[in-house]
PDB file of C-alpha atoms in Angstrom:
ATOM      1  CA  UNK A 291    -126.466 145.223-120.247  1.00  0.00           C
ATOM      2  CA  UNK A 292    -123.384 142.972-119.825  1.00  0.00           C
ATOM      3  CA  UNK A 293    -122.580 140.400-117.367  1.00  0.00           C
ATOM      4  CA  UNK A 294    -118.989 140.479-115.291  1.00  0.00           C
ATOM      5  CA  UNK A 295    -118.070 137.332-115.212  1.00  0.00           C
ATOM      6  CA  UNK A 296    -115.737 136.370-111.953  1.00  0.00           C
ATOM      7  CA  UNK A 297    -117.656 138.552-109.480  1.00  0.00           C
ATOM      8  CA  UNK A 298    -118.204 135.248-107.355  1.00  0.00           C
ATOM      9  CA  UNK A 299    -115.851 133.434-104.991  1.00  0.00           C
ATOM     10  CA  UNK A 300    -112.995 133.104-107.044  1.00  0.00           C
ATOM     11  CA  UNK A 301    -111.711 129.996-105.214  1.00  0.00           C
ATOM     12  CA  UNK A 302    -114.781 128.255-105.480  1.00  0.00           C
ATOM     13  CA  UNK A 303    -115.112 128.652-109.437  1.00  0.00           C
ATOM     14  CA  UNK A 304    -111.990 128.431-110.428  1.00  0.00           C
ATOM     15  CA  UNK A 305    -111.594 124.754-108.223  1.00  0.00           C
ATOM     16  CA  UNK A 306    -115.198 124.490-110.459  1.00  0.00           C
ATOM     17  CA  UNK A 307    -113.996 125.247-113.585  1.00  0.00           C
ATOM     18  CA  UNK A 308    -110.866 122.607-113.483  1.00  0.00           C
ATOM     19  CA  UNK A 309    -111.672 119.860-110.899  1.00  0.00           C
ATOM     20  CA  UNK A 310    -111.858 116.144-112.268  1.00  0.00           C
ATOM     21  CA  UNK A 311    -115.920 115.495-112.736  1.00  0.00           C
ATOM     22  CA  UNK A 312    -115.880 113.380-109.759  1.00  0.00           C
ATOM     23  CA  UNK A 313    -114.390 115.807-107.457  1.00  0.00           C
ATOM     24  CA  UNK A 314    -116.395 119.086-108.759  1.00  0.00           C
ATOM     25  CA  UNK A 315    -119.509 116.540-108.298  1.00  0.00           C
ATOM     26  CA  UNK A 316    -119.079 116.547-104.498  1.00  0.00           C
ATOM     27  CA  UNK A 317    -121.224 119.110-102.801  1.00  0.00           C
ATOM     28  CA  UNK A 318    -119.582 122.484-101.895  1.00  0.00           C
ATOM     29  CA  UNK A 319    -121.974 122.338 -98.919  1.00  0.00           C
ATOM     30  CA  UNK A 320    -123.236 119.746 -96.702  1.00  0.00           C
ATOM     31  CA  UNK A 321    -126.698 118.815 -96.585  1.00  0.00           C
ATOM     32  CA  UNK A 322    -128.992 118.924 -93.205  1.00  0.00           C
ATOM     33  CA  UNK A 323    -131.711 116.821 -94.128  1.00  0.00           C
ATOM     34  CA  UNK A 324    -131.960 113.673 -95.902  1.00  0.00           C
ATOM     35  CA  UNK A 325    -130.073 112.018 -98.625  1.00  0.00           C
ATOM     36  CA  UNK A 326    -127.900 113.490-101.194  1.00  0.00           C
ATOM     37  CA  UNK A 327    -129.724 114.921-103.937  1.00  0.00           C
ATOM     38  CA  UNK A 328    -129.679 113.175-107.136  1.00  0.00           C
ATOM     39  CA  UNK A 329    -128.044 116.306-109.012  1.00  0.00           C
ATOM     40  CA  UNK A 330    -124.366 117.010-110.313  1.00  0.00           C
ATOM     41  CA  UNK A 331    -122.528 120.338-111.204  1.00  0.00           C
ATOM     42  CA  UNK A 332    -122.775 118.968-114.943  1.00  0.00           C
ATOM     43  CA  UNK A 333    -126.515 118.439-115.028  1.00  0.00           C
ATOM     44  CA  UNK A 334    -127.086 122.585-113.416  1.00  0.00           C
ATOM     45  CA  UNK A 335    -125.219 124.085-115.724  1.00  0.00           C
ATOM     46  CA  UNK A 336    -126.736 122.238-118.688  1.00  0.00           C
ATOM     47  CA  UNK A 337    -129.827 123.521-117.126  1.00  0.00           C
ATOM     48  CA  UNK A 338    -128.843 126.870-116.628  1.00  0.00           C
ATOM     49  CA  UNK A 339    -127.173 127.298-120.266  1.00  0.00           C
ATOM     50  CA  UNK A 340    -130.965 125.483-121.713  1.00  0.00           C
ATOM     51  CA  UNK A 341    -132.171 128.479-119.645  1.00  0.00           C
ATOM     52  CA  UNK A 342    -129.686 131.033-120.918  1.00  0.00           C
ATOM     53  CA  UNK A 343    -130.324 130.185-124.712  1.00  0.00           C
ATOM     54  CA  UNK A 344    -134.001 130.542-124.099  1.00  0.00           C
ATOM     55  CA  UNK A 345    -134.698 133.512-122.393  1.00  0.00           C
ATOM     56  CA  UNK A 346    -130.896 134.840-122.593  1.00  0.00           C
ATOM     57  CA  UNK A 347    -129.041 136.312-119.284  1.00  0.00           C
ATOM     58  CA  UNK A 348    -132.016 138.218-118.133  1.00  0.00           C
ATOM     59  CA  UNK A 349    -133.643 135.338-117.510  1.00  0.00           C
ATOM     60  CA  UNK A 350    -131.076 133.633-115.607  1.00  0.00           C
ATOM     61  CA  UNK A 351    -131.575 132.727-112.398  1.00  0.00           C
ATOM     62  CA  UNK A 352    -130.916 129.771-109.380  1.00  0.00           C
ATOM     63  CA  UNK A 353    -134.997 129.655-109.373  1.00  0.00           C
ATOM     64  CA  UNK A 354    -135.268 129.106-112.878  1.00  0.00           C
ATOM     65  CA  UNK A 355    -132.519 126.642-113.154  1.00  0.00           C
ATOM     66  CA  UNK A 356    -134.287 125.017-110.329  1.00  0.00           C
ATOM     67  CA  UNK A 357    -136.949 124.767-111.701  1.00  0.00           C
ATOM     68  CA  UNK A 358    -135.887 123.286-114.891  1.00  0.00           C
ATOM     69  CA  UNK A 359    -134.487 120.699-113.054  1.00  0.00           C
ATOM     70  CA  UNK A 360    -137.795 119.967-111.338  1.00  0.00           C
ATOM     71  CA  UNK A 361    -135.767 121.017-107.680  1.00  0.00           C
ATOM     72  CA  UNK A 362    -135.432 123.942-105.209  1.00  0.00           C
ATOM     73  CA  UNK A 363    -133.062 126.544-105.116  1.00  0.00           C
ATOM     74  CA  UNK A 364    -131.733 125.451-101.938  1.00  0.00           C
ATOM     75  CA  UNK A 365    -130.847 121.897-103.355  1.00  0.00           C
ATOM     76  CA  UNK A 366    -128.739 123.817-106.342  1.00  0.00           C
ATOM     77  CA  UNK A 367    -127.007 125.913-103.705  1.00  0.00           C
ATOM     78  CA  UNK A 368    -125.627 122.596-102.392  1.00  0.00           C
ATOM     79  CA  UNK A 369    -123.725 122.452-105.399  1.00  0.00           C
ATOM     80  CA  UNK A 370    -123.041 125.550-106.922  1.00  0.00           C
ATOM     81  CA  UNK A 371    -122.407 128.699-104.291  1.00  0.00           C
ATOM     82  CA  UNK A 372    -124.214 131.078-105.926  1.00  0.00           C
ATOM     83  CA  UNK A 373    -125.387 132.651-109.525  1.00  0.00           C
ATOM     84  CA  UNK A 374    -121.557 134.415-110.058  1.00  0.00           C
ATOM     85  CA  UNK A 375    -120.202 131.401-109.882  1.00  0.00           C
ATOM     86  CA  UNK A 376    -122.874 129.864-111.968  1.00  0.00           C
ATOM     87  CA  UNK A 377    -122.425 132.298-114.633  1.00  0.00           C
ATOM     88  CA  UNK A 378    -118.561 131.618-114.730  1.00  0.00           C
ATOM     89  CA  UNK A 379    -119.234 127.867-115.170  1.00  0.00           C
ATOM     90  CA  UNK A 380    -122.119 127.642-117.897  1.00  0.00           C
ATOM     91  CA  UNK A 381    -119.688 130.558-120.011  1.00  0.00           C
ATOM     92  CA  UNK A 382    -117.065 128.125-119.486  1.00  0.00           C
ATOM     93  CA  UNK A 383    -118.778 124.785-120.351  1.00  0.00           C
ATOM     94  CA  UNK A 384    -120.793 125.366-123.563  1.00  0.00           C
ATOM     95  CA  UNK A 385    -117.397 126.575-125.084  1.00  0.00           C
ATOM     96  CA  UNK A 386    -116.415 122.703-124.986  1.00  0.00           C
ATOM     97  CA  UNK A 387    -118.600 122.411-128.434  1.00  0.00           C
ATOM     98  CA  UNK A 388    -115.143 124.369-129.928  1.00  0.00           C
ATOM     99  CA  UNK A 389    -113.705 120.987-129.503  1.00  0.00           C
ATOM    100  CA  UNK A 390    -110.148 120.777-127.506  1.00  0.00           C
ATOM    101  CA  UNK A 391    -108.162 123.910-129.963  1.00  0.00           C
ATOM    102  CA  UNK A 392    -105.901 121.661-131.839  1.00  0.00           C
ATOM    103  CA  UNK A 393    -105.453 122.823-135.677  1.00  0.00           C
ATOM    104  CA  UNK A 394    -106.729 119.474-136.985  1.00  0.00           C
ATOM    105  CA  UNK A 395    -110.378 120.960-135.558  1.00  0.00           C
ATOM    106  CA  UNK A 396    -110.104 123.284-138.988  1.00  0.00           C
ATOM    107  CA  UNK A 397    -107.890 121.344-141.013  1.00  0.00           C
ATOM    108  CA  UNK A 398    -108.758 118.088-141.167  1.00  0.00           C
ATOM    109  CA  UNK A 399    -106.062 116.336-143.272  1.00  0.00           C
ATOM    110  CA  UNK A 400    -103.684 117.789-140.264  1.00  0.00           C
ATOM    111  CA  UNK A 401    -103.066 114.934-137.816  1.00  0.00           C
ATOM    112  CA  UNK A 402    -103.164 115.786-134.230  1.00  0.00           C
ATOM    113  CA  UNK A 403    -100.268 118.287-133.328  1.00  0.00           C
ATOM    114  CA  UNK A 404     -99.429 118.736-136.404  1.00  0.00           C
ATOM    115  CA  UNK A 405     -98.979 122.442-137.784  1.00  0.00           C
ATOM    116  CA  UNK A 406    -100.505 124.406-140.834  1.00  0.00           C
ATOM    117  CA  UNK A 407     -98.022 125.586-143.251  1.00  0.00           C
ATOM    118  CA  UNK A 408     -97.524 127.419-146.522  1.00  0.00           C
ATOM    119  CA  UNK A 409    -101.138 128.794-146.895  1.00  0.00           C
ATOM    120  CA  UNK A 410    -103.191 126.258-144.962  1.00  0.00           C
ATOM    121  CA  UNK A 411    -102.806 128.623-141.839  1.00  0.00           C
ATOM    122  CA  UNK A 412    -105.006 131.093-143.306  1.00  0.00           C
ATOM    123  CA  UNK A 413    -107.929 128.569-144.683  1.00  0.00           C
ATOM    124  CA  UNK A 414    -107.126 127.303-140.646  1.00  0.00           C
ATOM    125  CA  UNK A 415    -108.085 130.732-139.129  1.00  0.00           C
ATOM    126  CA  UNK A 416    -111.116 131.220-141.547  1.00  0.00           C
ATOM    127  CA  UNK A 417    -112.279 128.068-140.189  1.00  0.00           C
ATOM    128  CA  UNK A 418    -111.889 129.651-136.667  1.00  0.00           C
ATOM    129  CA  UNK A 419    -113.417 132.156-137.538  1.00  0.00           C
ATOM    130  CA  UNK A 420    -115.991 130.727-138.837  1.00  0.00           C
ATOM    131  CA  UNK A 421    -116.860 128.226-136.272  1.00  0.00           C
ATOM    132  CA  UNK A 422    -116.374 130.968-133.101  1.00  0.00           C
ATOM    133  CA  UNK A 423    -119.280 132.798-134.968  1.00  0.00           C
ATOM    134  CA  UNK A 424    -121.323 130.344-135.448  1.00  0.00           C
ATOM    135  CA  UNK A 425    -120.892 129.408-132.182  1.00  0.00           C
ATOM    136  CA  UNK A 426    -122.209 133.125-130.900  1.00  0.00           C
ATOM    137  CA  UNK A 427    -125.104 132.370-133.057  1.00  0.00           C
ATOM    138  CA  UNK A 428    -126.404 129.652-131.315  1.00  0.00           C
ATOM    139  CA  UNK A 429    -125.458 131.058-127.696  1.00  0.00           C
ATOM    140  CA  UNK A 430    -126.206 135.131-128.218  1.00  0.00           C
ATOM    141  CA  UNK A 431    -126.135 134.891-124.470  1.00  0.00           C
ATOM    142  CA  UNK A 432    -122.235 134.179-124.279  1.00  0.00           C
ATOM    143  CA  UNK A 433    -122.151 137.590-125.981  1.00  0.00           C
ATOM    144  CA  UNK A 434    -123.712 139.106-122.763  1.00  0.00           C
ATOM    145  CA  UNK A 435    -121.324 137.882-120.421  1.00  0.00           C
ATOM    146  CA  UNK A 436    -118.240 140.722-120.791  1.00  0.00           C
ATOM    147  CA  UNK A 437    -114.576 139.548-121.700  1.00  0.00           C
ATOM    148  CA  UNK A 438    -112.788 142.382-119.799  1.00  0.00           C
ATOM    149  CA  UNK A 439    -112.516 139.777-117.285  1.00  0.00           C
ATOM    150  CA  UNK A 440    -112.304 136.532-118.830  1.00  0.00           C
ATOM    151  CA  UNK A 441    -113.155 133.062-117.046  1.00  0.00           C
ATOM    152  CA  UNK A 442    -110.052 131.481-117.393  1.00  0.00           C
ATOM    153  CA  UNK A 443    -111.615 128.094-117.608  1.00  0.00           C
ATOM    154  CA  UNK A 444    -110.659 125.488-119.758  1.00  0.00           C
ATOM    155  CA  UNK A 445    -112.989 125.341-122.700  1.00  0.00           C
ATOM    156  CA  UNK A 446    -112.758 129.130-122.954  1.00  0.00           C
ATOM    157  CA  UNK A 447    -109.193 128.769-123.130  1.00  0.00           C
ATOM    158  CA  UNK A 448    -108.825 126.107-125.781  1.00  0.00           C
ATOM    159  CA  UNK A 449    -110.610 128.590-128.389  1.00  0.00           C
ATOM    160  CA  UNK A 450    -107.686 131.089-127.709  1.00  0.00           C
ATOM    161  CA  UNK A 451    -105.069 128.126-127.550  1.00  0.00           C
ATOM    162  CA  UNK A 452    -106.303 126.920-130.919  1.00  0.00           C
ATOM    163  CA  UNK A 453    -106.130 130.375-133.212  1.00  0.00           C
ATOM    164  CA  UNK A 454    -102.503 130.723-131.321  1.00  0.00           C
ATOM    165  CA  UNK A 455    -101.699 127.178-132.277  1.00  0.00           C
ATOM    166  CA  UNK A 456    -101.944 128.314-135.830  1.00  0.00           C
ATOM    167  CA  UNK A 457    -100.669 131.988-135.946  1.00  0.00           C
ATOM    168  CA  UNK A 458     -97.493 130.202-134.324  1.00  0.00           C
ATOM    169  CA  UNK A 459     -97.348 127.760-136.918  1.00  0.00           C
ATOM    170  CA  UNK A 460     -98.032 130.151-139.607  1.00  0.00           C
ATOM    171  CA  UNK A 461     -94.650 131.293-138.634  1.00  0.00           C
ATOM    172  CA  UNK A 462     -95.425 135.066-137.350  1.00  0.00           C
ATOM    173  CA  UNK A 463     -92.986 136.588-135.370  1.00  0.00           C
ATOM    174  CA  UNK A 464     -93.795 136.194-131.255  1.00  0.00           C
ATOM    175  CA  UNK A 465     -93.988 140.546-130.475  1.00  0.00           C
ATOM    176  CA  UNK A 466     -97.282 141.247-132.646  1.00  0.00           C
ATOM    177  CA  UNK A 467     -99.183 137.759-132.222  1.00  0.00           C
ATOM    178  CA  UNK A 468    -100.540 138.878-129.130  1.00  0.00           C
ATOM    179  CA  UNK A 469    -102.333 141.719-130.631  1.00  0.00           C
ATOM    180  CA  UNK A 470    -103.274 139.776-134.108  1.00  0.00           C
ATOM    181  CA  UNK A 471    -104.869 136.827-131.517  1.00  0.00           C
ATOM    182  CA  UNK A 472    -106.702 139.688-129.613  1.00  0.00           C
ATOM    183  CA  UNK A 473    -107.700 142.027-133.000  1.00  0.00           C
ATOM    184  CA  UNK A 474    -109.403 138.298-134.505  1.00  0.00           C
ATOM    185  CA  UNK A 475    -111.135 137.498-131.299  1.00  0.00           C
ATOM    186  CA  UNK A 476    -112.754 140.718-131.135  1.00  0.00           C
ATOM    187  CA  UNK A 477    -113.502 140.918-135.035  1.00  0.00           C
ATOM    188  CA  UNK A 478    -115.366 137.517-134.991  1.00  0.00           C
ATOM    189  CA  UNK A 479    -116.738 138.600-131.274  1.00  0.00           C
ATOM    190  CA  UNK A 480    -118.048 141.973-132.228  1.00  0.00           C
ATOM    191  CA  UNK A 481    -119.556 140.799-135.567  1.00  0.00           C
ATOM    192  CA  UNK A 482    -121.569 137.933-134.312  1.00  0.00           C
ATOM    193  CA  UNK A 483    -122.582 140.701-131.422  1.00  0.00           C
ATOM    194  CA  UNK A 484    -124.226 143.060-134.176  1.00  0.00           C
ATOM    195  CA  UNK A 485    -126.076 140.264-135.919  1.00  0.00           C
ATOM    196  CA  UNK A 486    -127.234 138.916-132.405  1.00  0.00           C
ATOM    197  CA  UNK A 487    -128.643 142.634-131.989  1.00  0.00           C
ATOM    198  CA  UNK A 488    -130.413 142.678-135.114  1.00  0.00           C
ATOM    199  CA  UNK A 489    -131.799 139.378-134.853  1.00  0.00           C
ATOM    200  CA  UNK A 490    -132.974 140.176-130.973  1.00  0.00           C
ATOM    201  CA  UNK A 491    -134.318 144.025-132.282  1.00  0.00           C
ATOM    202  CA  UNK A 492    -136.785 142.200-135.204  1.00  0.00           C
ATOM    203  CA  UNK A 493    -138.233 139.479-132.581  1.00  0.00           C
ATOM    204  CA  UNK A 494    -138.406 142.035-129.896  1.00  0.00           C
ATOM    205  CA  UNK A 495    -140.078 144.898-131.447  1.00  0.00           C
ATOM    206  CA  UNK A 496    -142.084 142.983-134.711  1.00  0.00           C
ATOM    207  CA  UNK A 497    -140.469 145.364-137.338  1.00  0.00           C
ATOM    208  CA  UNK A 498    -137.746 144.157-139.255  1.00  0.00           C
ATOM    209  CA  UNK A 499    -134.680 145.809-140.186  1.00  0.00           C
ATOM    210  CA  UNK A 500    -135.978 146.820-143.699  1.00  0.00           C
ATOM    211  CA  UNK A 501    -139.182 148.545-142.322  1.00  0.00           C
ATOM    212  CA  UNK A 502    -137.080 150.279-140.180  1.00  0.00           C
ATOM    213  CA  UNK A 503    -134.776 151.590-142.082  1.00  0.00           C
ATOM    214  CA  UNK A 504    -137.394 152.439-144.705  1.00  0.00           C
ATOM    215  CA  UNK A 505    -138.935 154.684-141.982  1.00  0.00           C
ATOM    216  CA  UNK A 506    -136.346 156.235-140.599  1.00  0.00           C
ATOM    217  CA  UNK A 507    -135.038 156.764-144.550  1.00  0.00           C
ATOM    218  CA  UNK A 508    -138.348 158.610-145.023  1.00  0.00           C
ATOM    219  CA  UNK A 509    -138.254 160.991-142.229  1.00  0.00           C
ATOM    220  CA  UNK A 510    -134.364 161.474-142.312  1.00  0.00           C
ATOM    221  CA  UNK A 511    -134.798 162.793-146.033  1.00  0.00           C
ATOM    222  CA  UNK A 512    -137.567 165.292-144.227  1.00  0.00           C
ATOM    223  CA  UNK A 513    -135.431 166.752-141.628  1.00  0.00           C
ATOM    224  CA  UNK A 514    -132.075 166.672-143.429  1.00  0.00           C
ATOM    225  CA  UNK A 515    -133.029 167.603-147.028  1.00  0.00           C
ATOM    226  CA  UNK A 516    -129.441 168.257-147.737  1.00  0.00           C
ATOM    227  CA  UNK A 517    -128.100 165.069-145.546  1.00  0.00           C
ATOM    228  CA  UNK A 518    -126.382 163.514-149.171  1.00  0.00           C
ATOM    229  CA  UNK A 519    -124.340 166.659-149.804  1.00  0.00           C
ATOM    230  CA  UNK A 520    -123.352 166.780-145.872  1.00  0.00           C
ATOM    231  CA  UNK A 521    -122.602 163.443-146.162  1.00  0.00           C
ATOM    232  CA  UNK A 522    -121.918 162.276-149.793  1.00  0.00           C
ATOM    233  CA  UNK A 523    -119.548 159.225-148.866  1.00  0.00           C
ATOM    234  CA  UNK A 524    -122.531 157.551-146.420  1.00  0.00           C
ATOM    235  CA  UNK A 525    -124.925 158.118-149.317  1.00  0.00           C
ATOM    236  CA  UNK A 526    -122.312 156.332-151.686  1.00  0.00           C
ATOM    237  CA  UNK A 527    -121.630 153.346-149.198  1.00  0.00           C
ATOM    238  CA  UNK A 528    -125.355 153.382-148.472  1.00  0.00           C
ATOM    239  CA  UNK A 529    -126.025 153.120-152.907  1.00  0.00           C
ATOM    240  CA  UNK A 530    -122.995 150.317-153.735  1.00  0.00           C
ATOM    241  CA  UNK A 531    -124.972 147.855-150.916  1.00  0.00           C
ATOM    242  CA  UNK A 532    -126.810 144.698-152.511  1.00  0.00           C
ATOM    243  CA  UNK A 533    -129.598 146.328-153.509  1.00  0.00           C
ATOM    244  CA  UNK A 534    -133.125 143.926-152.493  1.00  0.00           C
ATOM    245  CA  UNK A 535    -135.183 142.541-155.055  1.00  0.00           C
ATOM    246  CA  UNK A 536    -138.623 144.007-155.550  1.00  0.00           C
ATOM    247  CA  UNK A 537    -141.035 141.621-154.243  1.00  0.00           C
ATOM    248  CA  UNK A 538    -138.866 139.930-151.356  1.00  0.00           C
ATOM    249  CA  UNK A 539    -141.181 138.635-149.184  1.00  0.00           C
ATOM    250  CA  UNK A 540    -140.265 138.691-144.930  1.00  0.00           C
ATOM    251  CA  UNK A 541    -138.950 135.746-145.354  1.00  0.00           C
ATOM    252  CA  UNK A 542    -136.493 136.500-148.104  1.00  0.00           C
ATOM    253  CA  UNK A 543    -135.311 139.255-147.140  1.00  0.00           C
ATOM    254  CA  UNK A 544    -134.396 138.405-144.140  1.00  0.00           C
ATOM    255  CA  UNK A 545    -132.557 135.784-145.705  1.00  0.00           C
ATOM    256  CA  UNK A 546    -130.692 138.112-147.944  1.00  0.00           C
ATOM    257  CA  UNK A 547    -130.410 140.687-145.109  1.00  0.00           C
ATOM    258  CA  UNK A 548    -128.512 137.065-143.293  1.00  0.00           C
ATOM    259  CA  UNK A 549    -126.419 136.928-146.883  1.00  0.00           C
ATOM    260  CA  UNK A 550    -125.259 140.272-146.676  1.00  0.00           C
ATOM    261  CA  UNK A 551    -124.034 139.937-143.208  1.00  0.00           C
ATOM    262  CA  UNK A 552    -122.632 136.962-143.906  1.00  0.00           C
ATOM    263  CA  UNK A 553    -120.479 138.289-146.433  1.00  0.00           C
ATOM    264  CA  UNK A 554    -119.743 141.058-144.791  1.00  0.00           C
ATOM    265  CA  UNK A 555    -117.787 139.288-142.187  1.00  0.00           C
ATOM    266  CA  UNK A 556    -116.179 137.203-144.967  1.00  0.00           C
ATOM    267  CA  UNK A 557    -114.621 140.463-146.513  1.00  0.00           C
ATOM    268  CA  UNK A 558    -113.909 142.181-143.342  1.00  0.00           C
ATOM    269  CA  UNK A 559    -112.229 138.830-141.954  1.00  0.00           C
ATOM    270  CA  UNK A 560    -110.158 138.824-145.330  1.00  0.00           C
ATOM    271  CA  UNK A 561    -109.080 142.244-144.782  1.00  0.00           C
ATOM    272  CA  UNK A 562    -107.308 141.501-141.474  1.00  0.00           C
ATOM    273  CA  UNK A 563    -105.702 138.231-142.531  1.00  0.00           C
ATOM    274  CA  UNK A 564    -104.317 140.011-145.559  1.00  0.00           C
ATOM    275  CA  UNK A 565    -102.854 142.351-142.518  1.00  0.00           C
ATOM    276  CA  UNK A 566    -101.235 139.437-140.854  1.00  0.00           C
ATOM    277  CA  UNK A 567     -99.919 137.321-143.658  1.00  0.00           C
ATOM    278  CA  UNK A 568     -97.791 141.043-144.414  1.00  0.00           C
ATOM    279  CA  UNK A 569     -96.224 140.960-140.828  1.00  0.00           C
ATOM    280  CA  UNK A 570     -95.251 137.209-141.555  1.00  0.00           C
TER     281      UNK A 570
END
């Protein structure tokens, strides 16, 4: 189940998301008792994204930031008003490891500000690409928080900012960029999504994806004997696939089921920039 980001008090995290460190540092509530605690805004949500990529957004919450941080809830809530607001800055923050979405990021003989041309835009976007799934990798969580209503924070922002910063420079036309920026984010978004899946169905259930497609193969061929002449273009995609070699152990072939992905994206990817270098 997804995550709606921006159900919290939208005042509160969006002053969050782009205060000055010193300022968002300041408590959002005053404290009764005692001294300050010795926390910041920075060292939660490090806490609560540790948490996230652990045991991913279901096992998310003030308590078990809290407890990572060797505190109470209560002393977090000081802070931080509450886990929607939470949510908005952790999904905000641990896009900063995108870097700031200038085009040197993916070129790197570009100085800063400068633009791709001739064909460096599209080795540029690959690199975007690239790096945004990558980055899903490492976070699956992120992938659990919906975009229908994005953060708007900074760091989410620059990842957009960059790709536009070379589609402009790539010299396409202002009316369909929009749409090419928005079909690219949700290529790269929705294939790091499936592989996320896959990875989370092996560890979750102990069968791979091999053993269960081998089953389900076994028993589809029983109650659809005629299933290849229903569906003769399946069977053929299903046939032309990188076929495994006898032998693999778990190990490799999970590595060649990773390959296959892998290049998967890489052809789909070229695909669409072929589309957009047409409606240059």
């Amino acid at each position: 189940m997804s995550v709606i980001a921006g159900q919290g008090d939208a005042a509160a995290s969006m002053a969050l998301l782009w205060a000055d460190p010193e300022d968002r540092d300041r408590p959002t509530r005053s404290s009764a008792r005692g001294p300050r605690p010795a926390l910041s805004v920075d060292a939660i949500v490090a806490a609560a994204i540790a948490v996230a990529d652990a045991d991913s957004m279901a096992g998310l919450s003030m308590r078990a930031v809290a407890e990572r941080l060797g505190r109470t809830s209560m002393a977090l809530y000081t802070y931080v008003p509450g886990k929607a607001e939470l949510v908005d800055l952790m999904y905000d923050r641990v896009h900063a490891e995108l870097g700031p979405g200038r085009p040197s990021d993916h070129l790197p003989h570009l100085s800063s500000g400068q633009a791709p041309d001739g064909d460096d835009w599209r080795a540029a976007v690959m690199s975007w690409a690239t790096r945004l799934r990558a980055f899903y990798l490492r976070h699956p969580w992120v992938l659990q928080v919906s975009y229908a209503r994005p953060v708007l924070g900074p760091h989410e922002q620059a990842v957009l900012e960059s790709l536009a910063s070379l589609l402009y420079g790539a010299g396409l036309p202002s009316r369909p960029l929009r749409a090419i920026v928005s079909a690219l984010f949700h290529y790269v978004r929705g294939a790091a999504q499936t592989a996320a899946e896959s990875r989370r169905a092996a560890a979750e259930t102990g069968v791979s994806d091999e053993e269960w497609w081998a089953g389900r193969s076994a028993l589809l061929r029983e109650v659809a004997p005629d299933f290849a002449e229903r569906f003769p273009m399946s069977v053929r995609l299903a046939a032309e696939a990188t076929p495994m070699s006898e032998g693999e152990g778990d190990a490799d072939s999970a590595a060649s089921w990773e390959r296959e992905v892998d290049d998967t994206f890489a052809v789909g990817l070229g695909v669409l920039l072929d589309g957009v270098a047409a409606a240059r």
